[in-house]
mmCIF file of C-alpha atoms in Angstrom:
data_model
loop_
_atom_site.group_PDB
_atom_site.id
_atom_site.type_symbol
_atom_site.label_atom_id
_atom_site.label_comp_id
_atom_site.label_asym_id
_atom_site.label_seq_id
_atom_site.Cartn_x
_atom_site.Cartn_y
_atom_site.Cartn_z
ATOM 1 C CA MET A 1205 49.677 -40.615 -35.013
ATOM 2 C CA ASN A 1206 52.971 -39.814 -33.357
ATOM 3 C CA SER A 1207 52.819 -38.995 -29.667
ATOM 4 C CA LYS A 1208 54.098 -35.514 -28.797
ATOM 5 C CA THR A 1209 55.204 -36.125 -25.235
ATOM 6 C CA VAL A 1210 54.819 -33.700 -22.375
ATOM 7 C CA ARG A 1211 56.980 -35.446 -19.813
ATOM 8 C CA GLY A 1212 58.185 -34.431 -16.390
ATOM 9 C CA LEU A 1213 55.038 -32.441 -15.623
ATOM 10 C CA ALA A 1214 54.895 -33.754 -12.071
ATOM 11 C CA SER A 1215 57.239 -30.910 -11.127
ATOM 12 C CA PHE A 1216 55.034 -28.449 -13.037
ATOM 13 C CA LEU A 1217 51.954 -29.776 -11.239
ATOM 14 C CA GLY A 1218 53.546 -29.309 -7.843
ATOM 15 C CA ILE A 1219 54.641 -25.701 -8.310
ATOM 16 C CA ALA A 1220 51.681 -24.387 -10.268
ATOM 17 C CA LEU A 1221 49.772 -23.998 -7.016
ATOM 18 C CA LEU A 1222 52.143 -21.172 -6.063
ATOM 19 C CA ALA A 1223 51.119 -19.070 -9.020
ATOM 20 C CA TRP A 1224 48.786 -16.444 -7.495
ATOM 21 C CA PRO A 1225 49.933 -12.822 -8.058
ATOM 22 C CA GLY A 1226 51.937 -11.266 -5.224
ATOM 23 C CA LEU A 1227 50.561 -9.222 -2.373
ATOM 24 C CA ALA A 1228 49.466 -5.655 -3.024
ATOM 25 C CA ALA A 1229 51.953 -4.119 -0.600
ATOM 26 C CA THR A 1230 52.049 -0.773 -2.425
ATOM 27 C CA LEU A 1231 49.765 1.380 -4.533
ATOM 28 C CA ASP A 1232 51.924 0.432 -7.527
ATOM 29 C CA ASP A 1233 51.056 -3.239 -6.979
ATOM 30 C CA ILE A 1234 47.305 -2.648 -7.265
ATOM 31 C CA GLN A 1235 45.911 -3.934 -10.573
ATOM 32 C CA PHE A 1236 42.306 -2.732 -10.519
ATOM 33 C CA TRP A 1237 41.902 1.054 -10.717
ATOM 34 C CA THR A 1238 38.904 3.304 -11.210
ATOM 35 C CA GLY A 1239 38.419 7.071 -11.235
ATOM 36 C CA SER A 1240 40.778 9.633 -12.733
ATOM 37 C CA GLY A 1241 43.211 12.169 -11.365
ATOM 38 C CA THR A 1242 46.699 12.503 -9.947
ATOM 39 C CA ASN A 1243 45.866 11.434 -6.375
ATOM 40 C CA ARG A 1244 45.656 7.769 -5.451
ATOM 41 C CA ALA A 1245 43.919 5.937 -2.610
ATOM 42 C CA GLY A 1246 43.601 2.252 -1.774
ATOM 43 C CA LEU A 1247 40.593 0.205 -0.675
ATOM 44 C CA VAL A 1248 41.102 -3.084 1.196
ATOM 45 C CA ILE A 1249 38.312 -5.568 1.966
ATOM 46 C CA GLN A 1250 39.096 -8.660 4.003
ATOM 47 C CA TRP A 1251 36.791 -11.647 4.321
ATOM 48 C CA ASN A 1252 37.842 -13.408 7.520
ATOM 49 C CA THR A 1253 36.169 -15.979 9.738
ATOM 50 C CA PRO A 1254 34.731 -14.620 13.022
ATOM 51 C CA GLU A 1255 36.033 -16.153 16.227
ATOM 52 C CA VAL A 1256 32.556 -16.433 17.808
ATOM 53 C CA LEU A 1257 29.529 -17.121 15.628
ATOM 54 C CA ASN A 1258 26.778 -15.663 17.790
ATOM 55 C CA ASN A 1259 23.487 -14.192 16.555
ATOM 56 C CA THR A 1260 24.256 -15.381 13.033
ATOM 57 C CA THR A 1261 23.729 -18.301 10.673
ATOM 58 C CA VAL A 1262 25.752 -16.770 7.839
ATOM 59 C CA PRO A 1263 28.201 -19.380 6.468
ATOM 60 C CA VAL A 1264 31.804 -18.503 7.200
ATOM 61 C CA PRO A 1265 33.694 -16.992 4.234
ATOM 62 C CA LEU A 1266 34.878 -19.522 1.673
ATOM 63 C CA VAL A 1267 38.504 -18.462 2.210
ATOM 64 C CA ASP A 1268 40.290 -15.862 4.312
ATOM 65 C CA ARG A 1269 41.058 -13.247 1.675
ATOM 66 C CA ALA A 1270 42.094 -9.581 1.758
ATOM 67 C CA MET A 1271 41.879 -7.816 -1.618
ATOM 68 C CA ALA A 1272 42.852 -4.309 -2.753
ATOM 69 C CA TRP A 1273 41.418 -1.879 -5.301
ATOM 70 C CA GLY A 1274 42.678 1.570 -6.301
ATOM 71 C CA TYR A 1275 40.901 4.907 -6.758
ATOM 72 C CA ARG A 1276 42.228 7.971 -8.578
ATOM 73 C CA PHE A 1277 40.886 11.468 -7.982
ATOM 74 C CA ASP A 1278 41.607 15.175 -8.079
ATOM 75 C CA GLY A 1279 40.547 17.761 -5.535
ATOM 76 C CA VAL A 1280 38.176 16.611 -2.782
ATOM 77 C CA ALA A 1281 36.907 13.022 -2.547
ATOM 78 C CA THR A 1282 35.500 10.873 0.236
ATOM 79 C CA ALA A 1283 35.659 7.215 1.197
ATOM 80 C CA SER A 1284 31.965 6.969 0.318
ATOM 81 C CA GLU A 1285 32.683 8.128 -3.241
ATOM 82 C CA MET A 1286 35.616 5.740 -3.573
ATOM 83 C CA ILE A 1287 33.605 2.694 -2.474
ATOM 84 C CA ALA A 1288 30.724 3.635 -4.771
ATOM 85 C CA ALA A 1289 33.138 3.988 -7.700
ATOM 86 C CA VAL A 1290 34.841 0.637 -7.040
ATOM 87 C CA LEU A 1291 31.513 -1.187 -6.664
ATOM 88 C CA ALA A 1292 30.284 0.308 -9.918
ATOM 89 C CA ALA A 1293 33.499 -0.515 -11.790
ATOM 90 C CA ASP A 1294 34.203 -4.060 -10.613
ATOM 91 C CA SER A 1295 31.288 -6.272 -11.643
ATOM 92 C CA ARG A 1296 32.526 -9.061 -9.344
ATOM 93 C CA LEU A 1297 32.233 -7.009 -6.134
ATOM 94 C CA PHE A 1298 28.813 -6.517 -4.522
ATOM 95 C CA ALA A 1299 27.554 -4.960 -1.306
ATOM 96 C CA ILE A 1300 24.480 -4.548 0.895
ATOM 97 C CA ASP A 1301 24.002 -1.093 2.389
ATOM 98 C CA ALA A 1302 21.417 0.715 4.479
ATOM 99 C CA PHE A 1303 20.475 4.222 5.552
ATOM 100 C CA GLY A 1304 21.318 5.748 2.202
ATOM 101 C CA GLY A 1305 24.697 4.063 1.975
ATOM 102 C CA ALA A 1306 25.833 5.298 5.402
ATOM 103 C CA VAL A 1307 26.112 1.719 6.700
ATOM 104 C CA PHE A 1308 27.411 -1.344 4.871
ATOM 105 C CA LEU A 1309 25.994 -4.616 6.177
ATOM 106 C CA GLY A 1310 27.508 -7.030 3.676
ATOM 107 C CA TYR A 1311 30.211 -7.501 1.071
ATOM 108 C CA GLY A 1312 30.553 -10.265 -1.499
ATOM 109 C CA TYR A 1313 32.879 -11.126 -4.359
ATOM 110 C CA ASP A 1314 32.264 -13.350 -7.392
ATOM 111 C CA LEU A 1315 35.334 -15.457 -6.612
ATOM 112 C CA ASP A 1316 34.655 -18.156 -9.198
ATOM 113 C CA ASN A 1317 34.179 -15.409 -11.825
ATOM 114 C CA ASP A 1318 31.117 -17.022 -13.378
ATOM 115 C CA GLY A 1319 29.146 -13.757 -13.577
ATOM 116 C CA HIS A 1320 26.534 -15.104 -11.162
ATOM 117 C CA PHE A 1321 26.067 -13.666 -7.694
ATOM 118 C CA GLY A 1322 23.309 -12.740 -5.268
ATOM 119 C CA VAL A 1323 22.121 -13.161 -1.695
ATOM 120 C CA THR A 1324 19.270 -14.975 0.043
ATOM 121 C CA ASP A 1325 17.960 -15.382 3.575
ATOM 122 C CA GLY A 1326 15.829 -18.377 2.636
ATOM 123 C CA ALA A 1327 12.634 -16.348 2.354
ATOM 124 C CA ARG A 1328 13.844 -13.722 -0.103
ATOM 125 C CA THR A 1329 16.439 -13.924 -2.854
ATOM 126 C CA PHE A 1330 18.158 -11.055 -4.627
ATOM 127 C CA ASP A 1331 20.108 -11.901 -7.781
ATOM 128 C CA SER A 1332 22.675 -9.755 -9.559
ATOM 129 C CA VAL A 1333 19.941 -7.994 -11.560
ATOM 130 C CA ASP A 1334 18.601 -6.590 -8.268
ATOM 131 C CA PHE A 1335 21.893 -4.826 -7.559
ATOM 132 C CA THR A 1336 22.441 -1.302 -8.890
ATOM 133 C CA ALA A 1337 26.078 -0.376 -9.537
ATOM 134 C CA GLY A 1338 27.059 -3.309 -7.338
ATOM 135 C CA ARG A 1339 24.813 -2.291 -4.431
ATOM 136 C CA LEU A 1340 21.654 -3.694 -2.885
ATOM 137 C CA SER A 1341 20.262 -0.807 -0.856
ATOM 138 C CA ASN A 1342 17.881 -1.118 2.107
ATOM 139 C CA PRO A 1343 16.703 -4.626 1.196
ATOM 140 C CA VAL A 1344 14.047 -6.534 3.101
ATOM 141 C CA LEU A 1345 16.626 -9.128 4.064
ATOM 142 C CA THR A 1346 17.636 -10.761 7.336
ATOM 143 C CA THR A 1347 21.345 -10.105 6.981
ATOM 144 C CA ASP A 1348 22.328 -12.298 9.941
ATOM 145 C CA ALA A 1349 20.639 -15.257 8.233
ATOM 146 C CA SER A 1350 21.769 -14.511 4.686
ATOM 147 C CA ARG A 1351 24.197 -16.310 2.402
ATOM 148 C CA ALA A 1352 25.534 -16.032 -1.120
ATOM 149 C CA VAL A 1353 23.375 -17.788 -3.713
ATOM 150 C CA ASP A 1354 26.587 -19.049 -5.332
ATOM 151 C CA ASP A 1355 28.587 -21.241 -2.968
ATOM 152 C CA GLY A 1356 31.718 -20.378 -4.942
ATOM 153 C CA ASP A 1357 31.616 -16.692 -3.918
ATOM 154 C CA LEU A 1358 33.116 -14.804 -0.997
ATOM 155 C CA TYR A 1359 30.462 -13.336 1.290
ATOM 156 C CA TRP A 1360 29.729 -12.062 4.770
ATOM 157 C CA ALA A 1361 26.945 -9.913 6.181
ATOM 158 C CA GLY A 1362 25.996 -9.033 9.709
ATOM 159 C CA SER A 1363 24.346 -6.608 12.083
ATOM 160 C CA SER A 1364 23.618 -8.434 15.371
ATOM 161 C CA GLY A 1365 26.224 -11.025 14.461
ATOM 162 C CA SER A 1366 29.798 -10.223 13.474
ATOM 163 C CA ASN A 1367 29.723 -6.964 11.536
ATOM 164 C CA TRP A 1368 31.949 -5.169 9.066
ATOM 165 C CA LEU A 1369 34.499 -2.820 10.686
ATOM 166 C CA LEU A 1370 35.602 0.377 8.901
ATOM 167 C CA TRP A 1371 39.274 1.387 9.040
ATOM 168 C CA HIS A 1372 41.557 4.114 7.700
ATOM 169 C CA GLU A 1373 45.259 4.857 7.902
ATOM 170 C CA GLN A 1374 46.592 6.351 11.140
ATOM 171 C CA GLY A 1375 46.280 10.145 11.161
ATOM 172 C CA ARG A 1376 43.879 10.194 8.213
ATOM 173 C CA ASN A 1377 46.344 12.403 6.356
ATOM 174 C CA GLY A 1378 47.278 10.060 3.496
ATOM 175 C CA GLY A 1379 50.914 9.669 2.564
ATOM 176 C CA PHE A 1380 50.884 5.864 2.680
ATOM 177 C CA THR A 1381 52.384 4.496 -0.526
ATOM 178 C CA SER A 1382 52.081 1.016 1.010
ATOM 179 C CA ALA A 1383 49.028 -0.558 2.592
ATOM 180 C CA PRO A 1384 48.944 0.099 6.345
ATOM 181 C CA ASP A 1385 50.640 -2.687 8.288
ATOM 182 C CA ARG A 1386 48.731 -4.053 11.259
ATOM 183 C CA GLY A 1387 52.055 -5.078 12.793
ATOM 184 C CA SER A 1388 52.975 -8.007 14.978
ATOM 185 C CA ASP A 1389 50.130 -7.707 17.506
ATOM 186 C CA PRO A 1390 47.551 -10.410 16.777
ATOM 187 C CA TYR A 1391 44.585 -8.204 17.727
ATOM 188 C CA TRP A 1392 43.621 -4.559 17.895
ATOM 189 C CA THR A 1393 43.976 -2.299 20.943
ATOM 190 C CA TYR A 1394 40.470 -1.122 21.691
ATOM 191 C CA ASN A 1395 39.716 2.227 23.377
ATOM 192 C CA SER A 1396 36.285 1.933 25.003
ATOM 193 C CA THR A 1397 36.242 5.629 25.925
ATOM 194 C CA MET A 1398 36.811 6.828 22.363
ATOM 195 C CA TRP A 1399 34.927 3.954 20.681
ATOM 196 C CA THR A 1400 37.865 3.380 18.392
ATOM 197 C CA ALA A 1401 40.825 1.017 18.109
ATOM 198 C CA ASP A 1402 44.357 0.877 16.750
ATOM 199 C CA HIS A 1403 46.014 -2.045 15.029
ATOM 200 C CA GLY A 1404 49.476 -1.137 13.834
ATOM 201 C CA GLN A 1405 49.125 1.557 11.176
ATOM 202 C CA TRP A 1406 45.340 1.100 10.951
ATOM 203 C CA ARG A 1407 42.789 3.077 12.991
ATOM 204 C CA LEU A 1408 39.195 1.932 13.494
ATOM 205 C CA SER A 1409 37.177 4.819 12.118
ATOM 206 C CA ASP A 1410 35.103 6.841 14.544
ATOM 207 C CA VAL A 1411 33.448 8.741 11.680
ATOM 208 C CA GLY A 1412 31.296 7.669 8.760
ATOM 209 C CA LEU A 1413 32.327 7.024 5.184
ATOM 210 C CA SER A 1414 31.265 10.449 3.928
ATOM 211 C CA ASP A 1415 33.380 12.081 6.670
ATOM 212 C CA ILE A 1416 36.609 10.349 5.632
ATOM 213 C CA ALA A 1417 38.233 12.883 3.296
ATOM 214 C CA LEU A 1418 40.716 11.184 0.989
ATOM 215 C CA LYS A 1419 44.203 12.480 0.364
ATOM 216 C CA ASP A 1420 46.964 11.161 -1.846
ATOM 217 C CA GLY A 1421 48.059 7.923 -0.198
ATOM 218 C CA SER A 1422 44.884 7.385 1.839
ATOM 219 C CA TRP A 1423 43.705 3.859 2.612
ATOM 220 C CA VAL A 1424 40.254 2.660 3.633
ATOM 221 C CA GLY A 1425 39.746 -0.868 4.908
ATOM 222 C CA TRP A 1426 37.026 -3.295 5.923
ATOM 223 C CA SER A 1427 37.357 -6.407 8.071
ATOM 224 C CA ILE A 1428 34.900 -8.653 9.910
ATOM 225 C CA SER A 1429 34.672 -8.364 13.687
ATOM 226 C CA ALA A 1430 35.662 -11.337 15.827
ATOM 227 C CA GLY A 1431 32.151 -11.700 17.245
ATOM 228 C CA GLY A 1432 28.715 -10.164 17.389
ATOM 229 C CA LEU A 1433 28.678 -7.232 19.815
ATOM 230 C CA ASP A 1434 25.902 -7.308 22.412
ATOM 231 C CA TYR A 1435 25.545 -3.749 23.703
ATOM 232 C CA PHE A 1436 23.506 -4.959 26.696
ATOM 233 C CA ASP A 1437 25.901 -7.720 27.734
ATOM 234 C CA PRO A 1438 29.592 -6.851 27.322
ATOM 235 C CA THR A 1439 30.536 -10.137 29.029
ATOM 236 C CA SER A 1440 28.910 -12.412 26.436
ATOM 237 C CA PRO A 1441 31.326 -14.498 24.304
ATOM 238 C CA GLY A 1442 30.478 -12.486 21.196
ATOM 239 C CA SER A 1443 31.083 -9.177 22.951
ATOM 240 C CA VAL A 1444 34.350 -10.346 24.496
ATOM 241 C CA ALA A 1445 35.571 -11.506 21.076
ATOM 242 C CA TRP A 1446 34.486 -8.207 19.487
ATOM 243 C CA TYR A 1447 36.253 -6.073 22.116
ATOM 244 C CA GLU A 1448 39.405 -8.144 22.508
ATOM 245 C CA HIS A 1449 40.110 -10.161 19.363
ATOM 246 C CA SER A 1450 39.017 -8.124 16.338
ATOM 247 C CA ARG A 1451 41.622 -7.272 13.712
ATOM 248 C CA ALA A 1452 42.428 -4.721 11.058
ATOM 249 C CA PRO A 1453 42.754 -5.896 7.437
ATOM 250 C CA ALA A 1454 45.757 -8.042 6.592
ATOM 251 C CA ASN A 1455 48.183 -7.259 3.782
ATOM 252 C CA PRO A 1456 45.985 -7.650 0.683
ATOM 253 C CA ARG A 1457 46.245 -9.332 -2.683
ATOM 254 C CA PRO A 1458 45.480 -7.209 -5.740
ATOM 255 C CA ALA A 1459 41.975 -7.609 -7.090
ATOM 256 C CA PRO A 1460 42.482 -8.801 -10.683
ATOM 257 C CA ARG A 1461 41.622 -6.474 -13.536
ATOM 258 C CA LEU A 1462 38.426 -7.327 -15.373
ATOM 259 C CA GLY A 1463 39.027 -9.725 -18.217
ATOM 260 C CA THR A 1464 42.231 -11.088 -16.678
ATOM 261 C CA THR A 1465 40.802 -13.905 -14.594
ATOM 262 C CA CYS A 1466 41.286 -16.562 -17.255
ATOM 263 C CA PRO A 1467 41.615 -19.909 -15.435
ATOM 264 C CA PHE A 1468 44.637 -20.870 -17.561
ATOM 265 C CA ALA A 1469 48.299 -19.998 -17.052
ATOM 266 C CA ALA A 1470 48.968 -16.363 -17.957
ATOM 267 C CA ASP A 1471 52.766 -15.900 -17.806
ATOM 268 C CA VAL A 1472 55.917 -17.985 -17.611
ATOM 269 C CA VAL A 1473 57.851 -16.975 -14.501
ATOM 270 C CA VAL A 1474 60.756 -19.448 -14.752
ATOM 271 C CA ALA A 1475 61.724 -21.902 -17.478
ATOM 272 C CA SER A 1476 64.709 -24.221 -17.140
ATOM 273 C CA GLY A 1477 65.485 -26.938 -19.680
ATOM 274 C CA PRO A 1478 66.510 -29.160 -21.216
ATOM 275 C CA PHE A 1479 63.372 -29.314 -23.330
ATOM 276 C CA GLY A 1480 62.496 -31.367 -26.382
ATOM 277 C CA ALA A 1481 63.642 -30.760 -29.915
ATOM 278 C CA GLU A 1482 62.087 -27.962 -31.951
ATOM 279 C CA PRO A 1483 59.142 -27.310 -32.155
ATOM 280 C CA TYR A 1484 58.552 -28.771 -28.675
ATOM 281 C CA ASP A 1485 61.039 -26.510 -26.903
ATOM 282 C CA ASP A 1486 59.028 -23.323 -26.285
ATOM 283 C CA PRO A 1487 57.879 -22.873 -22.628
ATOM 284 C CA THR A 1488 55.217 -20.349 -23.657
ATOM 285 C CA ALA A 1489 53.343 -23.256 -25.240
ATOM 286 C CA VAL A 1490 51.853 -23.982 -21.787
ATOM 287 C CA LEU A 1491 50.070 -20.604 -21.646
ATOM 288 C CA GLY A 1492 46.429 -19.947 -22.410
ATOM 289 C CA THR A 1493 43.703 -22.389 -23.325
ATOM 290 C CA PRO A 1494 44.506 -25.905 -24.508
ATOM 291 C CA ALA A 1495 43.999 -26.618 -28.187
ATOM 292 C CA THR A 1496 40.532 -27.770 -29.274
ATOM 293 C CA ASP A 1497 41.444 -27.457 -32.957
ATOM 294 C CA ILE A 1498 44.856 -28.395 -34.253
ATOM 295 C CA PHE A 1499 47.009 -27.469 -37.238
ATOM 296 C CA ASP A 1500 49.319 -29.896 -39.050
ATOM 297 C CA PRO A 1501 51.892 -28.092 -41.197
ATOM 298 C CA TRP A 1502 53.563 -31.383 -42.143
ATOM 299 C CA GLY A 1503 50.650 -32.654 -44.224
ATOM 300 C CA GLU A 1504 50.247 -36.007 -42.455
ATOM 301 C CA TRP A 1505 46.462 -35.877 -42.899
ATOM 302 C CA PRO A 1506 45.251 -36.479 -46.465
ATOM 303 C CA ASP A 1507 42.025 -34.523 -45.900
ATOM 304 C CA GLY A 1508 43.596 -31.253 -44.809
ATOM 305 C CA ILE A 1509 45.889 -29.564 -42.336
ATOM 306 C CA GLU A 1510 43.293 -28.660 -39.657
ATOM 307 C CA ARG A 1511 41.446 -31.081 -37.384
ATOM 308 C CA ARG A 1512 39.377 -31.025 -34.215
ATOM 309 C CA VAL A 1513 40.922 -32.565 -31.091
ATOM 310 C CA LYS A 1514 39.235 -35.920 -30.436
ATOM 311 C CA LEU A 1515 39.734 -39.119 -28.486
ATOM 312 C CA VAL A 1516 41.900 -40.444 -31.300
ATOM 313 C CA ASP A 1517 43.365 -37.132 -32.499
ATOM 314 C CA ALA A 1518 45.572 -35.739 -29.752
ATOM 315 C CA ALA A 1519 46.574 -32.110 -29.535
ATOM 316 C CA CYS A 1520 49.198 -31.252 -32.140
ATOM 317 C CA ASN A 1521 51.947 -28.724 -31.445
ATOM 318 C CA LEU A 1522 50.048 -25.900 -33.191
ATOM 319 C CA ASP A 1523 46.495 -24.607 -33.147
ATOM 320 C CA PRO A 1524 44.916 -23.057 -36.272
ATOM 321 C CA THR A 1525 46.463 -19.665 -35.382
ATOM 322 C CA GLN A 1526 49.824 -21.507 -35.465
ATOM 323 C CA THR A 1527 50.329 -20.834 -31.752
ATOM 324 C CA LYS A 1528 52.458 -23.501 -30.091
ATOM 325 C CA LYS A 1529 50.512 -25.667 -27.660
ATOM 326 C CA LEU A 1530 52.897 -28.417 -26.483
ATOM 327 C CA ILE A 1531 56.309 -28.604 -24.849
ATOM 328 C CA THR A 1532 58.396 -31.664 -24.007
ATOM 329 C CA THR A 1533 59.813 -31.408 -20.482
ATOM 330 C CA LEU A 1534 62.472 -34.040 -19.916
ATOM 331 C CA GLN A 1535 62.773 -36.098 -16.759
ATOM 332 C CA ASN A 1536 66.254 -34.897 -15.830
ATOM 333 C CA GLY A 1537 65.256 -31.590 -14.289
ATOM 334 C CA SER A 1538 63.117 -29.581 -16.697
ATOM 335 C CA VAL A 1539 60.960 -27.019 -14.882
ATOM 336 C CA VAL A 1540 58.326 -24.537 -16.029
ATOM 337 C CA VAL A 1541 56.828 -22.190 -13.411
ATOM 338 C CA VAL A 1542 53.733 -20.245 -14.423
ATOM 339 C CA ARG A 1543 51.579 -17.474 -12.959
ATOM 340 C CA PHE A 1544 47.785 -17.508 -12.894
ATOM 341 C CA GLU A 1545 45.586 -14.411 -12.820
ATOM 342 C CA GLN A 1546 43.151 -16.095 -10.430
ATOM 343 C CA PRO A 1547 43.899 -18.230 -7.372
ATOM 344 C CA VAL A 1548 44.416 -21.976 -7.604
ATOM 345 C CA GLU A 1549 42.663 -23.314 -4.522
ATOM 346 C CA ASP A 1550 41.768 -26.604 -2.875
ATOM 347 C CA ARG A 1551 37.962 -26.514 -3.023
ATOM 348 C CA SER A 1552 35.535 -29.421 -2.926
ATOM 349 C CA ALA A 1553 33.042 -27.303 -4.903
ATOM 350 C CA HIS A 1554 35.150 -27.632 -8.052
ATOM 351 C CA PRO A 1555 33.738 -30.079 -10.641
ATOM 352 C CA TYR A 1556 34.662 -33.618 -9.575
ATOM 353 C CA GLY A 1557 36.807 -32.064 -6.820
ATOM 354 C CA ILE A 1558 39.585 -31.294 -9.334
ATOM 355 C CA ASP A 1559 41.549 -28.124 -8.557
ATOM 356 C CA LEU A 1560 44.202 -28.135 -11.292
ATOM 357 C CA LEU A 1561 44.530 -29.851 -14.665
ATOM 358 C CA VAL A 1562 47.592 -30.295 -16.850
ATOM 359 C CA PHE A 1563 46.557 -30.846 -20.475
ATOM 360 C CA GLY A 1564 48.764 -33.196 -22.502
ATOM 361 C CA ASN A 1565 48.155 -35.116 -25.706
ATOM 362 C CA ALA A 1566 46.913 -38.513 -24.571
ATOM 363 C CA PHE A 1567 44.872 -40.427 -27.163
ATOM 364 C CA PHE A 1568 43.384 -43.798 -28.128
ATOM 365 C CA GLY A 1569 43.954 -45.943 -31.183
ATOM 366 C CA SER A 1570 40.963 -46.855 -33.323
ATOM 367 C CA ILE A 1571 39.825 -49.263 -36.002
ATOM 368 C CA GLY A 1572 39.633 -47.513 -39.343
ATOM 369 C CA TYR A 1573 40.539 -44.060 -40.572
ATOM 370 C CA VAL A 1574 39.189 -41.074 -38.621
ATOM 371 C CA ASP A 1575 38.523 -37.525 -39.739
ATOM 372 C CA ASP A 1576 36.251 -34.712 -38.563
ATOM 373 C CA SER A 1577 33.196 -36.319 -40.200
ATOM 374 C CA THR A 1578 33.600 -39.612 -38.278
ATOM 375 C CA ASP A 1579 30.757 -40.516 -35.908
ATOM 376 C CA MET A 1580 32.672 -40.778 -32.642
ATOM 377 C CA ASN A 1581 29.701 -42.527 -30.981
ATOM 378 C CA ALA A 1582 30.107 -45.462 -33.380
ATOM 379 C CA LEU A 1583 33.914 -45.602 -33.464
ATOM 380 C CA MET A 1584 35.635 -48.740 -32.166
ATOM 381 C CA LEU A 1585 38.639 -47.961 -29.980
ATOM 382 C CA THR A 1586 41.510 -50.412 -29.727
ATOM 383 C CA GLY A 1587 43.544 -51.274 -26.658
ATOM 384 C CA ASP A 1588 44.503 -48.918 -23.902
ATOM 385 C CA GLY A 1589 45.036 -45.213 -24.298
ATOM 386 C CA TYR A 1590 48.419 -43.640 -24.913
ATOM 387 C CA TYR A 1591 48.977 -41.580 -21.762
ATOM 388 C CA GLU A 1592 51.644 -39.132 -20.709
ATOM 389 C CA PRO A 1593 53.890 -40.204 -17.825
#
């Protein structure tokens, strides 16, 4: 079999880590929308690590991540209705509430997109089937000792420990086409008399969710306080952190649309040759899943033009749909930059610790002819494999 080389992919490997979609600075940048109507509002949830971990054993969030969702409506709508609609629409987002939904104690997100989520405090476990429209209401759960059942998910919950803080845009009059900017100050400015705080264009809400009336261009945000507030001891480390070092949500990333979190490259952003000769000159060949079945239009195989990819049958240029699957990038400067729909992150929880794979067409030689009926467990391989540089 001839080797279809995919050379120069060291440069591709290095830049692929930059391929997460841009920040959701404006309502137009938001990807995930629910509701209907001419008015638009934004929801931002930020998982951030508390500064002081008092009165809690909840594991710190997997990553520091602010994400944005959009809500469309006509007439009168509230922040409570928006959050309920987003939770019901996005099957990856889940929440723990109490007092009829007046208080939210926890938020989680199925970051690894495996369809599996839930929470446990060690004594009780609630899986995804226990959530209704994304919500677990009034559970018998010690929130300050809870964790996500899936270590690959974003999660935080707290009541005596660091809690979720509710924000809205300054003035609560809408009109913000961009997400409120918390500005250059590292922390909020807390007003102990009014029990509220300002952080740039964000205002810590002094009313409940159902009292926040949405207008076109309204924004509602959640962030995690810097420490657990002790009402009886304002000088404790947790209280000092809560009062002095809490923050409004950061500029968010767009929550991906459902069905768009494929772990493979989704779009070519930049392609600069020279590339190989036709048919190995199409940069879009790097998109989507790698080939598991291959198509040979040149008739090199006497038993047919379609084969399964095996140790001794490397990926051909085409799959059975005749979609190109390989490109030759030459070593004198070829570059392909791609965008992923989900983040590419350095996480030890990934299988074998691998965060990113580049699929080529490496293969082994073998003794004897091989086709799809060959018993690969009994096949004798010869020599070393043929690897890509």
